[in-house]
Every structure is written in C-alpha cells, then in structure tokens.
XYZ file of C-alpha atoms in Angstrom:
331
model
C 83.586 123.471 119.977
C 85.880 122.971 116.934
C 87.098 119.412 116.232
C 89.341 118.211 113.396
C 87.608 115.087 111.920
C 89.792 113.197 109.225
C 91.321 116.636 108.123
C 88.463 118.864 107.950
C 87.453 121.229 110.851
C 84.174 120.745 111.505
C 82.021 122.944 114.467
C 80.093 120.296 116.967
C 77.964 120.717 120.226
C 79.749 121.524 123.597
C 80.064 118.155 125.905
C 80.048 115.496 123.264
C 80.937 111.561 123.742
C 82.511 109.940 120.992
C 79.105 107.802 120.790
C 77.432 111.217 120.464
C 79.212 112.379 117.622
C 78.837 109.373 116.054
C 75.521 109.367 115.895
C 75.661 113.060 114.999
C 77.776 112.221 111.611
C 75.330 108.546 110.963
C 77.978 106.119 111.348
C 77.736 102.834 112.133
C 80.575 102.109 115.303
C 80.495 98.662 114.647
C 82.041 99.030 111.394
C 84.885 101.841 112.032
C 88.194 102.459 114.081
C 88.285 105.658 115.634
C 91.341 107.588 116.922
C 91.779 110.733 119.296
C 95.097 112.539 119.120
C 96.368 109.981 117.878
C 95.113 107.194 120.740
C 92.750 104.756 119.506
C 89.650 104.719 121.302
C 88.277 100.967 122.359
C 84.647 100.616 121.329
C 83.951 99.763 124.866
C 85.061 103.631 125.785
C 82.631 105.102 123.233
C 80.258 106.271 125.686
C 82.424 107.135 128.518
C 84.735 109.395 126.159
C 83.857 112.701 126.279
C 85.691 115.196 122.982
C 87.396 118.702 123.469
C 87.680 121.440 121.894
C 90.860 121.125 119.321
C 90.454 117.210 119.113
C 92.150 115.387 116.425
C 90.064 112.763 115.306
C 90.296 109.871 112.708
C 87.596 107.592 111.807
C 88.830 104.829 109.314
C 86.892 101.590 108.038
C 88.236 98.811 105.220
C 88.356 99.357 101.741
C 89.338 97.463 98.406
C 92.652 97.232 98.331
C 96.146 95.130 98.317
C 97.646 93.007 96.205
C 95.823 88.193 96.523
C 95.812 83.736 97.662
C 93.011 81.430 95.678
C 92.914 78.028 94.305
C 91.174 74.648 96.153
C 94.225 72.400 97.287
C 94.678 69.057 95.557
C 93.531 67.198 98.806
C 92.601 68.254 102.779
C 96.565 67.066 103.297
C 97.997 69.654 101.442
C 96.537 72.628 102.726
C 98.136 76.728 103.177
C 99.074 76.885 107.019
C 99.693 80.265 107.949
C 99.948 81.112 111.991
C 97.995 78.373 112.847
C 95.404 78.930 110.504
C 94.645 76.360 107.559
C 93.620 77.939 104.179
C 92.471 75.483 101.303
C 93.209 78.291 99.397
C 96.751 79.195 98.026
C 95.270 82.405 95.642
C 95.301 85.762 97.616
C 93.551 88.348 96.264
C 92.960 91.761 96.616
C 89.851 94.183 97.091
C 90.717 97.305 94.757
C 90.807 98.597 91.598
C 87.552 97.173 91.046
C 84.644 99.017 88.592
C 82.466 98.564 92.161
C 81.895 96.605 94.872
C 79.579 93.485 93.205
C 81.990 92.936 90.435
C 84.717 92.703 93.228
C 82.756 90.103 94.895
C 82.224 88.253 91.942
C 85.867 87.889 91.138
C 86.335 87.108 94.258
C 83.887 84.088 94.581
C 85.464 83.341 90.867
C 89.100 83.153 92.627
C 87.754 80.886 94.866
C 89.861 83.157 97.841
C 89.487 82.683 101.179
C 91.906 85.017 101.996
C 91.305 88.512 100.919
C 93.567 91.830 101.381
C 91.550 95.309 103.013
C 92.927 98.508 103.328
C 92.308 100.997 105.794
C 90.992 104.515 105.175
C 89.003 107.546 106.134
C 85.348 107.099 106.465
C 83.587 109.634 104.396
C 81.925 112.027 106.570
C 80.021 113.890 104.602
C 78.253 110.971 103.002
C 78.197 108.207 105.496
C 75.756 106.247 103.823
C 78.079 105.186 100.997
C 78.650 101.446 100.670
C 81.393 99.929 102.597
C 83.328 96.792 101.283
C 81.941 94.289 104.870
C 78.694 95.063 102.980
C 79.665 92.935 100.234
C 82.762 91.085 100.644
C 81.332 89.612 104.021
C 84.097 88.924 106.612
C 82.382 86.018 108.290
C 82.948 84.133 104.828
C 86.929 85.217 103.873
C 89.764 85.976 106.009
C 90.412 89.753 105.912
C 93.970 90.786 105.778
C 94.415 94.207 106.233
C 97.529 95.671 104.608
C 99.550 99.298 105.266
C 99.186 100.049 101.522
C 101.134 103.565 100.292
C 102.810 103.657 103.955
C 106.586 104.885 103.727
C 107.353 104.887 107.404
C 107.368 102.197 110.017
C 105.268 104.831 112.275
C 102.721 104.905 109.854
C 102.666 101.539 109.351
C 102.277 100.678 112.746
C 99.701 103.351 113.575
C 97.325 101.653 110.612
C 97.345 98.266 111.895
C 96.381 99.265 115.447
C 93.589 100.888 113.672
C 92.897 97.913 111.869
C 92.455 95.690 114.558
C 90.416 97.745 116.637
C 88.396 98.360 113.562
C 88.083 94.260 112.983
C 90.128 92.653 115.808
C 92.047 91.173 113.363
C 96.259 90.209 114.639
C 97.220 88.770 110.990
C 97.942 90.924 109.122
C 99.846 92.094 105.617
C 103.126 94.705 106.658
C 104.597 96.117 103.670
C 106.737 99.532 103.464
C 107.278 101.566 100.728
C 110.516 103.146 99.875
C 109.138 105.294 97.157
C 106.364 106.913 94.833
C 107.851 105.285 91.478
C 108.592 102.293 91.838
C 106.482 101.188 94.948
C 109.235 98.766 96.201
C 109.714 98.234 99.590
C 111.845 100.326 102.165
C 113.706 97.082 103.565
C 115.066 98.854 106.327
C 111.439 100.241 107.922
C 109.866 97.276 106.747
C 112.492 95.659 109.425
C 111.444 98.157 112.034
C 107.843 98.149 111.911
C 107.706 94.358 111.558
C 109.434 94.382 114.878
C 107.423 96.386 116.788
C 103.790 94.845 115.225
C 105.218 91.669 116.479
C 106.024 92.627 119.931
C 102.734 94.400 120.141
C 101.170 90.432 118.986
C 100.728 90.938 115.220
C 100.732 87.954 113.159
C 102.782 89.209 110.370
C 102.952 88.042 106.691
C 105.424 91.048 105.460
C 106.249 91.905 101.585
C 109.449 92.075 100.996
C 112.526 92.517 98.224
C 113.440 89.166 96.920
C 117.021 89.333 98.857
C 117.328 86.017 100.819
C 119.538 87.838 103.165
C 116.630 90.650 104.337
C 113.861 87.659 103.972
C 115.626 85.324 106.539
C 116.196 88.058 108.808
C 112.082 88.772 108.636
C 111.585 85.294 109.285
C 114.136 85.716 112.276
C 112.176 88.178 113.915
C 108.906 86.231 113.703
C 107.194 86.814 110.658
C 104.777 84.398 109.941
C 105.109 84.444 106.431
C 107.243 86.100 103.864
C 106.164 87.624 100.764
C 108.776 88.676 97.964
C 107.798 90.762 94.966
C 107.770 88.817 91.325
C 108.120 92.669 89.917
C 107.134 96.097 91.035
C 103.412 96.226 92.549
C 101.065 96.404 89.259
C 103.244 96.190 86.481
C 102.137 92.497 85.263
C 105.907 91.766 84.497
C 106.015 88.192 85.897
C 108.559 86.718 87.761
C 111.915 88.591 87.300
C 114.177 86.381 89.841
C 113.185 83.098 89.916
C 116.551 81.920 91.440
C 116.224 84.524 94.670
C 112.676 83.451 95.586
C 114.193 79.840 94.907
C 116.912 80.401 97.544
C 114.046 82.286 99.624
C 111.915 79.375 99.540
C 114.931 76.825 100.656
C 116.026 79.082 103.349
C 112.262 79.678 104.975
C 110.543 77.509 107.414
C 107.654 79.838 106.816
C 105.323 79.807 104.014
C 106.593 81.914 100.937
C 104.015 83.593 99.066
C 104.899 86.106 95.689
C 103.610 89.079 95.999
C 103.234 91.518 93.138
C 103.886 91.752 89.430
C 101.825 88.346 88.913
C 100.691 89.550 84.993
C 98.440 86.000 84.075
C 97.749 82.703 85.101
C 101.153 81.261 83.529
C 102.819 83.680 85.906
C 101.119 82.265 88.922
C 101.867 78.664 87.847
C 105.537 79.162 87.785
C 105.749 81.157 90.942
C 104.023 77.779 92.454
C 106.098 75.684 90.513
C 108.868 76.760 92.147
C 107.283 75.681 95.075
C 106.178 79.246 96.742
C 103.296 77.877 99.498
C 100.737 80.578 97.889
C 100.459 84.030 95.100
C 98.969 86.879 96.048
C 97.279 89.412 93.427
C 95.284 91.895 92.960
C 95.861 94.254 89.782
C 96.057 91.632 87.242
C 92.671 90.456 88.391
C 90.834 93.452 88.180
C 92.898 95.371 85.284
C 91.644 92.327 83.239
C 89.340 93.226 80.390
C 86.900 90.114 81.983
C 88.045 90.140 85.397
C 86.120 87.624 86.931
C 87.054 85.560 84.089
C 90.649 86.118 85.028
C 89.755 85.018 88.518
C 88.768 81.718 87.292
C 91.892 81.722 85.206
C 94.320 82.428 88.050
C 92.507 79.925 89.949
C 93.461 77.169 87.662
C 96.724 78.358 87.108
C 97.620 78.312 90.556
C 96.228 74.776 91.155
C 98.135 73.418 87.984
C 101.282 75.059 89.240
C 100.900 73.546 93.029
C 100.274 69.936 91.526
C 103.057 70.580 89.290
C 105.592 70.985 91.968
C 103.844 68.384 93.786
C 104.076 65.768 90.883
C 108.140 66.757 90.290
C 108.744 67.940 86.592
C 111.079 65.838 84.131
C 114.549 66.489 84.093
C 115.985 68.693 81.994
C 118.478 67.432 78.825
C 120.343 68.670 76.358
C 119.416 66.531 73.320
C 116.424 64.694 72.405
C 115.361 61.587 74.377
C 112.135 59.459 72.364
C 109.692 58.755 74.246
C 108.449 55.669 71.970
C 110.051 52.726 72.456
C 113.038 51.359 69.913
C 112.584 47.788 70.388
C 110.840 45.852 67.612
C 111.522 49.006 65.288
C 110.186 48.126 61.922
C-alpha cells in the first residue's frame, strides 16, 4: 500500500500497525508525535492501529528553535512563577540558530536557563539516525516550552501544540501567530483565537503578543498565563522600541510579563527588567553572537543587574545637577 509520510509517498507492506512502520523507518516512538489524517495517534494506540492505503501521516519530534528566560534570582523569595511553576530563572532562551547541537547546550548551561523554547517539526525519514535536540538539551534538566514558530493560522497553531504534547506531554506552552513573512509580527486577531481554543482544550499558555495594552489585557482575560510583548520584530537586535506600552502592559497584568523578541545585548535585557517585566526571552542574539556562549553569560548578568535594579528603585530623575558631596564645612 501507498502511504503519505511527512509529504513524500512512500510504498509499505499490506496490514501495517503504526508500531510496525515505525520500526520499519528506525524511529524511536518515545521521542516523536505521530498523526493520521490529521488525528493524533496516543502512544498507547501504537500497536492496536492498523494504516491504510492513502494514509496521511506526520511524524514530528522537537527541534532548536524560539526565541529565551535565564538569570539566578537575587534570593529563593523572588523567584519567576509561571502557572504554578517556580523558575529561579528569569532568562528564556531559545534552541535554534545554533552552529550544532553541543554549542547550543553550552550556551545554554552559560545562560543559566531553566526554561528553554522547542519547536516542532518533521522527523527525517530518510535518515532517522540524525541527532535530535532531547539528546543533548536533556528535558529532565530544563523546562521545554514548545512554541508554534512560522504558524500564520490559529488552525495551525493549534494542530502543533496537540502534537507537542503528545510528543512530550507538555500543557505550557509558547502560542505565538504570525501575521506575515516580513516582518514576523504577530496576527493579533488569530493569536486571540487559537489562544482560546488551546486554553479550553487545558493549555497553559504564555502567548507573544504586539505591545498594545488593549490586545494584552484581553489575552490575560481569556486565561493566558503569561504575556509576552515584542521589544522589536523577532531577530532584528533593535532593543526595546516602546518602553512606555510594555510599561502600561506590565501595570495592567496580574500575570507575569516577559519581552519577547528584538532583545540585541545584555543592556537591552537590563532595561526590559528594569522596567520591571517578570522575565526576557531570547534566542537570536544569543546564538548570532560572534562568542555565543559568551553572550549567554553576558545576558545572564544583564538580566540579573536589571531585576535587582528594579528591585533596589533607581534615583529620581532631575533637571539640574544635585552634588552628591556634602557642602558643610566647605573649605
């Protein structure tokens, strides 16, 4: 019989199980999702499922990808509380872009991360014995957050994070929309849509969003655990373009707030926490870096100095000098 396995028609035996044909292609089904005709099959099914001729099929595992949340906390009192969870951490970072897998891990451990952002995407069939990223990023040690990276629709958005949690059973996860090729920012409107349905389906969703107050509440509204406006467009290392938005964001939320996106170097991360955003999240800036895992340690620190910052409360602000030695006894 003919089945269609991740795009490519490919000729199998008659009266195969799913846990046949894995076997047939070398795949480990501990470390996949796999979908038929567009139904996700449980790993508990494997055996029982038997394939037809015509099948659809989709076999998807995590990859490096996503924007990032790093940086020990000051103290075990002031620590990132995201759906229930409690992250020392306030530095997310990403898994792509990377030269390879090992110097990703390395910038991770540099980061000091314990959250870290996976895509999902077709296992390669015809070589199934390349590397896969739970072979070095190990997902017993960091939080995984798998993302909907270069989705446009909310049905496509949707469809990967089902995949994703059958693939790692995990419910948090990273929603984020895109409106289009260029400019990568998000489609407000899906993003709304899909973020309704994950939640109804029992997501746990930290969503990116634009940095309009007004779409950001109405996220939080709907139960997102966490909201994440852009600094800039995704990659472009411009820094934080609106400071007074995520300001009003951050007032507004009773959710952590977390930038997401155009972080360009560690004095970009400090003011985003300066601000008083709960966390960053990066990933191009890291790995782009000519030393990235020197970056990681940079970011780190920058983060940290920015969260003690806002903790300490800055100096206010005048308009003419102000000595800071003492006139009394002036000679």
């Amino acid at each position: 019989m003919r089945l269609t396995i991740n795009g490519e028609a490919r000729d199998v035996a008659d009266a195969l199980t799913v846990a046949d044909l894995l076997v047939e292609l070398g795949l480990d089904g501990r470390k996949i999702a796999f979908e038929r005709n567009l139904e996700i099959v449980p790993r508990s099914a494997y055996q029982a499922t038997s394939l037809a001729d015509g099948d659809r099929l989709e076999i998807v595992h995590f990859i490096g990808g996503g924007s990032g949340l790093a940086a020990a906390a000051p103290d075990d009192d002031d620590m990132l509380e995201v759906a229930g969870l409690r992250f020392r951490s306030r530095l997310l970072v990403g898994t792509g872009k990377y030269r390879d897998f090992e110097e990703t891990r390395r910038a991770i451990e540099a980061s000091g991360a314990e959250i870290v952002t996976v895509a999902v995407r077709r296992v390669n069939i015809t070589d199934p014995k390349q590397p896969m990223l739970v072979d070095h990023v190990d997902p017993k040690k960091y939080t995984y957050l798998p993302n909907t990276a270069f989705c446009y629709t909310a049905d496509e958005a949707v469809r990967t994070l089902r995949l994703a949690r059958e693939a790692g059973g995990w419910e948090l996860v990273k929603l984020e929309v895109l409106g289009d090729h260029k400019t990568l920012y998000p489609d407000m409107l899906e993003t709304l849509r899909a973020a309704e349905e994950l939640i109804r389906d029992g997501f746990k969703v930290m969503v990116y969003c634009s940095d309009d107050p007004l779409m950001a509440k109405r996220l939080e509204d709907l139960g997102c655990v966490a909201i994440m406006p852009l600094a800039a467009p995704i990659g472009s290392g411009l820094g934080l373009q609106n400071p007074v938005n995520i300001r009003i964001i951050i007032e507004q939320s009773s959710v952590p707030v977390l930038v997401d996106a155009g972080v360009g170097t560690a004095s970009d991360a400090a003011l985003a926490m300066e601000l008083g955003c709960d966390g960053v999240l990066m990933n191009t800036a890291i790995a782009h870096a000519k030393d990235p895992v020197m970056m990681a340690h940079a970011m780190r620190h920058g983060v940290e100095a920015g969260r003690l910052a806002y903790l300490a409360g800055r100096m206010p602000k005048k308009f003419y000098a102000d000595p800071s030695s003492p006139l009394a006894g002036l000679i």
